[in-house]
PDB file of C-alpha atoms in Angstrom:
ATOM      1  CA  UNK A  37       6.285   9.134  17.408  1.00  0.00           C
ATOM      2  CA  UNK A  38       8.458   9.010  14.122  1.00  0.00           C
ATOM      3  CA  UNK A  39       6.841   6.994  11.293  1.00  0.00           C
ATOM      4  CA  UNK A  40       9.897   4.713  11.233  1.00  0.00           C
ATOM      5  CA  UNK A  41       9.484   3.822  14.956  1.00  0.00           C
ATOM      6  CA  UNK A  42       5.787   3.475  14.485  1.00  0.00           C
ATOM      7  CA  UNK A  43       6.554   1.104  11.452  1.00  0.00           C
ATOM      8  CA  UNK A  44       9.495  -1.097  14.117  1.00  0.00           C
ATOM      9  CA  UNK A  45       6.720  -1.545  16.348  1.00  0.00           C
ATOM     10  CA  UNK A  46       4.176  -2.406  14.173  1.00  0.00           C
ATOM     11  CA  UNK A  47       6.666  -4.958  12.389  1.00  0.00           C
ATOM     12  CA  UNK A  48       7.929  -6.133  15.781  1.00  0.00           C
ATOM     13  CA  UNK A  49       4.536  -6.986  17.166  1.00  0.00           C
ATOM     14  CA  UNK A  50       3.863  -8.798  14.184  1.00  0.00           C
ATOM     15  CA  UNK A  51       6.965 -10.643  14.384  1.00  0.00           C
ATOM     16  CA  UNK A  52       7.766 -10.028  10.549  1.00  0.00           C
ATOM     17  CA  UNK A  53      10.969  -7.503  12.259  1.00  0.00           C
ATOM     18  CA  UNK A  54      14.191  -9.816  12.495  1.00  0.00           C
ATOM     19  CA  UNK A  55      16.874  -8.853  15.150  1.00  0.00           C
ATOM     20  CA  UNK A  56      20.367  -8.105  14.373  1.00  0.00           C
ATOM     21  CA  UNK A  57      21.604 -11.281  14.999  1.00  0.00           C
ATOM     22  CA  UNK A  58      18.592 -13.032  12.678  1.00  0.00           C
ATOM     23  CA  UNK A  59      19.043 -11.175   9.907  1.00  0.00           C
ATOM     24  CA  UNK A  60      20.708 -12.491   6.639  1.00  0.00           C
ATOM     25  CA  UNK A  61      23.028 -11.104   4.224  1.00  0.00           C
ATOM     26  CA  UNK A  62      21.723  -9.292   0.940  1.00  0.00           C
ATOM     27  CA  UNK A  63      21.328 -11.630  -2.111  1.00  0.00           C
ATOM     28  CA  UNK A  64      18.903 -11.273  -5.034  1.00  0.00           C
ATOM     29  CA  UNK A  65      17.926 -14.987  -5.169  1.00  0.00           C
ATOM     30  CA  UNK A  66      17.973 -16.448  -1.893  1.00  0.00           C
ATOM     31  CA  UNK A  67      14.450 -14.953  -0.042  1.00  0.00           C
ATOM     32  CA  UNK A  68      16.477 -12.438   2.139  1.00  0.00           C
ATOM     33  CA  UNK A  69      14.779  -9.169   2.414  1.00  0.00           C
ATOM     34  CA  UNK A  70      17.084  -7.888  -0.846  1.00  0.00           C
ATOM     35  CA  UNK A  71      15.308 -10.054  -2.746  1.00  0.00           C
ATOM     36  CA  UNK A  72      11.963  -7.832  -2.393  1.00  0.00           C
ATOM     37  CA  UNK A  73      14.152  -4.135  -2.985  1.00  0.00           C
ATOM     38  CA  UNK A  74      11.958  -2.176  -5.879  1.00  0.00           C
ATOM     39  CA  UNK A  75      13.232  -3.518  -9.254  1.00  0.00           C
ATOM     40  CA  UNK A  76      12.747   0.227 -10.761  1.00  0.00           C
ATOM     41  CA  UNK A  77      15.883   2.084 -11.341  1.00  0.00           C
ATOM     42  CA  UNK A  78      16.261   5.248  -9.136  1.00  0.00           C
ATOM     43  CA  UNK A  79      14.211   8.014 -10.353  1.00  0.00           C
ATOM     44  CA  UNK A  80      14.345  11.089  -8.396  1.00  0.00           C
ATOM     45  CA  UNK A  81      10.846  12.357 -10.054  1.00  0.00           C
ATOM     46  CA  UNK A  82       9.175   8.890  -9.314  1.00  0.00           C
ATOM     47  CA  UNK A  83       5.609  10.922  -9.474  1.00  0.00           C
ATOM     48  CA  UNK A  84       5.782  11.981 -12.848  1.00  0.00           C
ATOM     49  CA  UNK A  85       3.667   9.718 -14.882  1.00  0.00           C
ATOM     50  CA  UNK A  86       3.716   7.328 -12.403  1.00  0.00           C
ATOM     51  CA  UNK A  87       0.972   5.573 -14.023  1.00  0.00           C
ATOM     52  CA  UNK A  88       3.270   5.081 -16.868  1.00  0.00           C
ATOM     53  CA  UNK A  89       5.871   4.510 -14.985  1.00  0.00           C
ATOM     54  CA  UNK A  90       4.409   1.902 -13.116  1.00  0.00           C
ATOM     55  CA  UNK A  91       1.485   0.631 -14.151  1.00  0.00           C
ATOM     56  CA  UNK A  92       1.453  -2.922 -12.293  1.00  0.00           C
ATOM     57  CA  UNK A  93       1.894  -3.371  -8.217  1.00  0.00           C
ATOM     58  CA  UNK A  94       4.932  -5.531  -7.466  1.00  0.00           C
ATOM     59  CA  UNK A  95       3.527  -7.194  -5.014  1.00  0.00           C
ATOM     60  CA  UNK A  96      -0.102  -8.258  -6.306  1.00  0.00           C
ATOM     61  CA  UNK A  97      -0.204  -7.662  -9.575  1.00  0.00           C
ATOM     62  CA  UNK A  98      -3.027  -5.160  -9.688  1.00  0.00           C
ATOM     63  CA  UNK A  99      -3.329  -2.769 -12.496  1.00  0.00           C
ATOM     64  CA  UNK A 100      -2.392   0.740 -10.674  1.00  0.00           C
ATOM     65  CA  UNK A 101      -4.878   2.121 -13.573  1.00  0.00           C
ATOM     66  CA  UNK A 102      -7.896   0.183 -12.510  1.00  0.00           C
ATOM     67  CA  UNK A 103      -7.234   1.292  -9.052  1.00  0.00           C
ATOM     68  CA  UNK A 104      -5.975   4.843  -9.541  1.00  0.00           C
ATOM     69  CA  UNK A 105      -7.981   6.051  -7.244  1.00  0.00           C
ATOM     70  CA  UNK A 106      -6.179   3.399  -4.393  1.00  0.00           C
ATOM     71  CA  UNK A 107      -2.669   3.742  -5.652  1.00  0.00           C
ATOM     72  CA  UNK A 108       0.271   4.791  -4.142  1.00  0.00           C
ATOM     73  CA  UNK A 109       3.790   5.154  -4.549  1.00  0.00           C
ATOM     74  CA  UNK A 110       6.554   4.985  -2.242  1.00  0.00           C
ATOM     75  CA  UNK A 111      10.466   6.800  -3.039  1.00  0.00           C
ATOM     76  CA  UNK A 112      13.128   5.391  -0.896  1.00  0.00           C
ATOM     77  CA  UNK A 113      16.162   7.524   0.301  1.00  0.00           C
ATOM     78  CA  UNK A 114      18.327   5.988  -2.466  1.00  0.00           C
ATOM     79  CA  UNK A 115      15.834   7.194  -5.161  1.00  0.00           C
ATOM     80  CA  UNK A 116      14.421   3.689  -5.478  1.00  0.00           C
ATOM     81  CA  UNK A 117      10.843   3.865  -6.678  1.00  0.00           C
ATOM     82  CA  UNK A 118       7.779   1.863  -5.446  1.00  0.00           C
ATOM     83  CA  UNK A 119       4.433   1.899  -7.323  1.00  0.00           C
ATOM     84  CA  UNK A 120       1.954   0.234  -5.824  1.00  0.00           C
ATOM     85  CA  UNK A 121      -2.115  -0.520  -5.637  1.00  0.00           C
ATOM     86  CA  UNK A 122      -2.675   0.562  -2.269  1.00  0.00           C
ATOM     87  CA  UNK A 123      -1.979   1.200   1.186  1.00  0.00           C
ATOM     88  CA  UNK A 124      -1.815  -2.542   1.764  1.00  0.00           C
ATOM     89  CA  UNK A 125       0.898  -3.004  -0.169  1.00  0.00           C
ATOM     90  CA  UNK A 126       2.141   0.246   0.682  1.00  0.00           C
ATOM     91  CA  UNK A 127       2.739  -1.530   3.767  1.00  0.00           C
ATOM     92  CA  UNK A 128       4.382  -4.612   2.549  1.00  0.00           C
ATOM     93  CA  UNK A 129       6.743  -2.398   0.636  1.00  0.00           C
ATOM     94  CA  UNK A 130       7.390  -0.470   3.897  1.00  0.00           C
ATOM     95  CA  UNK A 131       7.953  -3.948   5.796  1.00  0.00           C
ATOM     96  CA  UNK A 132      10.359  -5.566   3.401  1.00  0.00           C
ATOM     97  CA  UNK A 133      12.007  -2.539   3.026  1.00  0.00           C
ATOM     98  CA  UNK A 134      12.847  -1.560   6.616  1.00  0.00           C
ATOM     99  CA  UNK A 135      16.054  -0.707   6.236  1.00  0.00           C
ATOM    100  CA  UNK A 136      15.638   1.957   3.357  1.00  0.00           C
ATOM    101  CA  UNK A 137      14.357   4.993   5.041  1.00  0.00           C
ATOM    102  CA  UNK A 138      11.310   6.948   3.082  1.00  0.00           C
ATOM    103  CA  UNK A 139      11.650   9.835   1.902  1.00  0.00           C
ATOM    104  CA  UNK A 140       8.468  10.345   0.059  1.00  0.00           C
ATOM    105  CA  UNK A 141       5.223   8.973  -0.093  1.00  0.00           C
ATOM    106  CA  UNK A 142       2.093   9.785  -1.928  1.00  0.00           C
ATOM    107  CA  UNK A 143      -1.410   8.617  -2.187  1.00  0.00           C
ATOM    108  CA  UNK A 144      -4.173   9.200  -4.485  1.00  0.00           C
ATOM    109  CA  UNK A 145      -5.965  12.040  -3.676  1.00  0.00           C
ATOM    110  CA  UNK A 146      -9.938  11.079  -3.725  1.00  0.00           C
ATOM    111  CA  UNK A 147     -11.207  14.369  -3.117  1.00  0.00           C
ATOM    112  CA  UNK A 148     -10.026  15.039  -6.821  1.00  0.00           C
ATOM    113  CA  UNK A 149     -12.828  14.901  -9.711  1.00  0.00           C
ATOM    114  CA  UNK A 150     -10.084  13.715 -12.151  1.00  0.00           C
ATOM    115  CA  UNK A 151     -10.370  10.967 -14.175  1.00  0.00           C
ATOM    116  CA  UNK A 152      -7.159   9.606 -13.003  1.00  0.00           C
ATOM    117  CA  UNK A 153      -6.337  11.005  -9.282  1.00  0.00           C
ATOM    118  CA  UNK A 154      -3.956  12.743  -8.796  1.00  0.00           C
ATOM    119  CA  UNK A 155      -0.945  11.911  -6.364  1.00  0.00           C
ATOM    120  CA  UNK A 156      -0.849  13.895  -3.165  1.00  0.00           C
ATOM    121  CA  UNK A 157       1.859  13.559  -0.281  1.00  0.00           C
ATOM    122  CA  UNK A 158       0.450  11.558   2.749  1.00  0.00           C
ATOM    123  CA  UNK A 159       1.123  13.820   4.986  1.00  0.00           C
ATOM    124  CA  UNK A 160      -1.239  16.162   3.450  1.00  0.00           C
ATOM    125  CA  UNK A 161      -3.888  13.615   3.234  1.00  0.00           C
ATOM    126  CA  UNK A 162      -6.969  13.088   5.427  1.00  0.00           C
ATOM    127  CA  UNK A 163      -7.862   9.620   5.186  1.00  0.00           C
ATOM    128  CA  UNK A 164     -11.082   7.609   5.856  1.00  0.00           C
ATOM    129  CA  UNK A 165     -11.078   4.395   7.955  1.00  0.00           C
ATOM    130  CA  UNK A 166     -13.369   1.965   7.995  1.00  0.00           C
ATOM    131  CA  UNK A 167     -16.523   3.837   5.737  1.00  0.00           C
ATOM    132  CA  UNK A 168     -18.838   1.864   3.630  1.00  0.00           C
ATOM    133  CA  UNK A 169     -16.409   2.682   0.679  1.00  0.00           C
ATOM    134  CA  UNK A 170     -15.225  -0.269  -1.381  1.00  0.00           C
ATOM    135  CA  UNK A 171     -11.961  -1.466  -0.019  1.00  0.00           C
ATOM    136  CA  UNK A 172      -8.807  -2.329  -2.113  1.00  0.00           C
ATOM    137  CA  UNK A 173      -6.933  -5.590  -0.988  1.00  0.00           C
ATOM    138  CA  UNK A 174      -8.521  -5.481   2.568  1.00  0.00           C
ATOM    139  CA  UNK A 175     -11.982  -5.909   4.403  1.00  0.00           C
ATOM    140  CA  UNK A 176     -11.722  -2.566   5.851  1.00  0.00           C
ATOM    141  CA  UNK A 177     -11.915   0.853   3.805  1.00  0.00           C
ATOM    142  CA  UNK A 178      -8.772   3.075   3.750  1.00  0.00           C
ATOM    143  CA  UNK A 179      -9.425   6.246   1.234  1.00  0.00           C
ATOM    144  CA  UNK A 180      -6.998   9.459   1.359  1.00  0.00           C
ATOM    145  CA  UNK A 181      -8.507  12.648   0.508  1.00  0.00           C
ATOM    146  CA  UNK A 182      -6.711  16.052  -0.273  1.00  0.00           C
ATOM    147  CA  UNK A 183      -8.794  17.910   2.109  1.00  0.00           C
ATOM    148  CA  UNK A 184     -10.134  17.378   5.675  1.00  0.00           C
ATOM    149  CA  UNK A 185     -13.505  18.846   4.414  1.00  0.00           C
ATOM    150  CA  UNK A 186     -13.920  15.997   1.372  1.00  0.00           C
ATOM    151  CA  UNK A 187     -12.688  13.229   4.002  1.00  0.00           C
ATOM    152  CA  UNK A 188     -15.838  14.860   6.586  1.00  0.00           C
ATOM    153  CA  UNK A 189     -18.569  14.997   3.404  1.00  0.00           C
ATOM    154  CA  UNK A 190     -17.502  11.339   2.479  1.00  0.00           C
ATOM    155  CA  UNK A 191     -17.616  10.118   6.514  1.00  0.00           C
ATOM    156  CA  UNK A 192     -21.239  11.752   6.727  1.00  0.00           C
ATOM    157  CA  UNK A 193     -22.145   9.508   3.776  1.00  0.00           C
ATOM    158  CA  UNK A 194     -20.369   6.571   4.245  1.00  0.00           C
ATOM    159  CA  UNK A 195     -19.329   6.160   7.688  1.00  0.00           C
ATOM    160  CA  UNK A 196     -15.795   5.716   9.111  1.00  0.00           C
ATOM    161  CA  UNK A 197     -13.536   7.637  10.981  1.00  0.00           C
ATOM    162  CA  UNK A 198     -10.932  10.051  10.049  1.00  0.00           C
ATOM    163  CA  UNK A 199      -6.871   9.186  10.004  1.00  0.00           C
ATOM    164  CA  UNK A 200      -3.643  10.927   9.499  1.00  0.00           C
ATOM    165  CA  UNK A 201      -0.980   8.598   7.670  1.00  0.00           C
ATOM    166  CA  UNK A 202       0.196   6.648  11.256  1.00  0.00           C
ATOM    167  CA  UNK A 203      -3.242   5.659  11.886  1.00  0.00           C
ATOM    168  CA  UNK A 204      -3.923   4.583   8.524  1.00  0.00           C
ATOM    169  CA  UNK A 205      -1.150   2.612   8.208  1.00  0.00           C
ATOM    170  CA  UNK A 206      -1.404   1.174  12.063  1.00  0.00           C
ATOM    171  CA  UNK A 207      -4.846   0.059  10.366  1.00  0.00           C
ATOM    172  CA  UNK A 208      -3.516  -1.264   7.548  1.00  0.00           C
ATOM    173  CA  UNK A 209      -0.835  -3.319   9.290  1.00  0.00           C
ATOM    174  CA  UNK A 210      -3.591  -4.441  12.257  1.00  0.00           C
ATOM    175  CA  UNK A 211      -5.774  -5.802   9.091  1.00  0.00           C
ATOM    176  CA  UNK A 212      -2.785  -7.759   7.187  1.00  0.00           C
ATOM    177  CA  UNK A 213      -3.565 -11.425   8.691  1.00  0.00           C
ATOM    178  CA  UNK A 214      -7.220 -11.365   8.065  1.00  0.00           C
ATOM    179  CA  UNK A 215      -6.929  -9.291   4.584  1.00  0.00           C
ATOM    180  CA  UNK A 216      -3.890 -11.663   3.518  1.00  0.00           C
ATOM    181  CA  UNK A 217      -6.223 -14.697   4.322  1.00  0.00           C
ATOM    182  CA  UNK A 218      -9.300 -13.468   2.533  1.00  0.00           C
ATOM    183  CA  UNK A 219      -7.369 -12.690  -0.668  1.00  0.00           C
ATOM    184  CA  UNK A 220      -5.873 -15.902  -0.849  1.00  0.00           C
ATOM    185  CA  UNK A 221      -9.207 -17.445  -0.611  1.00  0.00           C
ATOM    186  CA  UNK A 222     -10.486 -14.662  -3.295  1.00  0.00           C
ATOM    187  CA  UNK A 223      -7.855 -15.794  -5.630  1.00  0.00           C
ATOM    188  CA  UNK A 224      -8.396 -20.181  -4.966  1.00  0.00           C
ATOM    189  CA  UNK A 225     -12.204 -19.285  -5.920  1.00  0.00           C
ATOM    190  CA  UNK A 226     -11.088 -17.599  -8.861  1.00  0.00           C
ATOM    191  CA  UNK A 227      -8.522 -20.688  -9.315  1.00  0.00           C
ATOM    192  CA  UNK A 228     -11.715 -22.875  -8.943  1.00  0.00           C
ATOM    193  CA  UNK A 229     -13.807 -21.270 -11.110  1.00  0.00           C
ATOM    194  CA  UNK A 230     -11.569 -21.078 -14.380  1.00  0.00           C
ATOM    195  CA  UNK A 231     -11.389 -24.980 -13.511  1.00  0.00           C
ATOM    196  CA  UNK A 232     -14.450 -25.461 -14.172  1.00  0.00           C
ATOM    197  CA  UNK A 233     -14.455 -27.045 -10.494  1.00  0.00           C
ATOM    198  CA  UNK A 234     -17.114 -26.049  -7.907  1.00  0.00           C
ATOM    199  CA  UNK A 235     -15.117 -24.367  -4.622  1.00  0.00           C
ATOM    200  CA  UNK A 236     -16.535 -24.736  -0.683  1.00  0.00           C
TER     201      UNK A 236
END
């Protein structure tokens, strides 16, 4: 199945998909889809320097420095850039931009002893679902590795199971209610807390 028919259903099931006859007309302002269409001029080498280039997720906020090692970044057909935090909003960026067809995507590559990792293309990545790894914006642990080998050594440590893009991504769109729930709670304790007001 083509990733873009994978991503329909996936956005369909969901309900976040509108039909042809729901859907609005672009404007900037209003809350149509256009409204969320990567602010970042085109660049056609997005992955150069991307931490430079994009050193804050759109969509959370997230320093793509601190979580270098999570980040990803998305180049639409047009050239429009998109660098994110990780493959959760990877997948917003892929839902509220349904009508721009991909036409590269890269992830951080973990099997990589850099200090920052380096960018790999996801369809050259092995990732690892589920593992005892720390997540990033979700419950459940998504981690892309350069090599099937690193992805097996980190799954006999950790746990998991191993996913090509598709699967991670099915994953990552499966987990969106519950991880969209628990970070909004995550963010009302920290709300609480620099209150000075107990939460519960």
């Amino acid at each position: 199945m083509k990733r873009r028919d994978l991503l329909k259903l996936s956005l369909a099931a969901s309900g976040l998909l509108a039909t042809g006859a729901e859907a609005q007309p672009a404007c900037a302002t209003d809350g149509t889809p256009a409204q969320f269409i990567p602010k970042k001029v085109a660049d056609p080498r997005p992955a150069d320097s991307d931490l430079e280039k994009f050193p804050k997720c759109p969509y959370c906020g997230m320093d793509r420095r601190q979580f270098h090692h999570s980040r990803m970044l998305l180049q639409y057909s047009d050239d429009l850039p998109d660098g994110v935090c990780s493959l959760h909003c990877a997948a917003i960026s892929l839902a509220v931009n349904v009508d721009r067809e991909p036409k590269t995507i890269w992830v951080a590559d973990n099997a990589s002893s850099a200090e920052a990792k380096p960018l790999l293309v996801v369809d050259q990545a092995t990732f690892l679902v589920g593992s005892r790894i720390r997540a990033v914006m979700s419950r459940r642990s998504k981690v892309a590795y350069g090599s099937e080998a690193a992805a097996r050594a980190a799954m006999a440590e950790n746990g998991g199971e191993l996913a090509n893009f598709d699967q991670a991504l099915l994953a990552a769109y499966t987990d969106m209610s519950q991880d969209v729930a628990m970070i909004r709670r995550s963010r009302e304790e920290r709300r609480q807390r620099a209150a000075g007001r107990p939460h519960g």
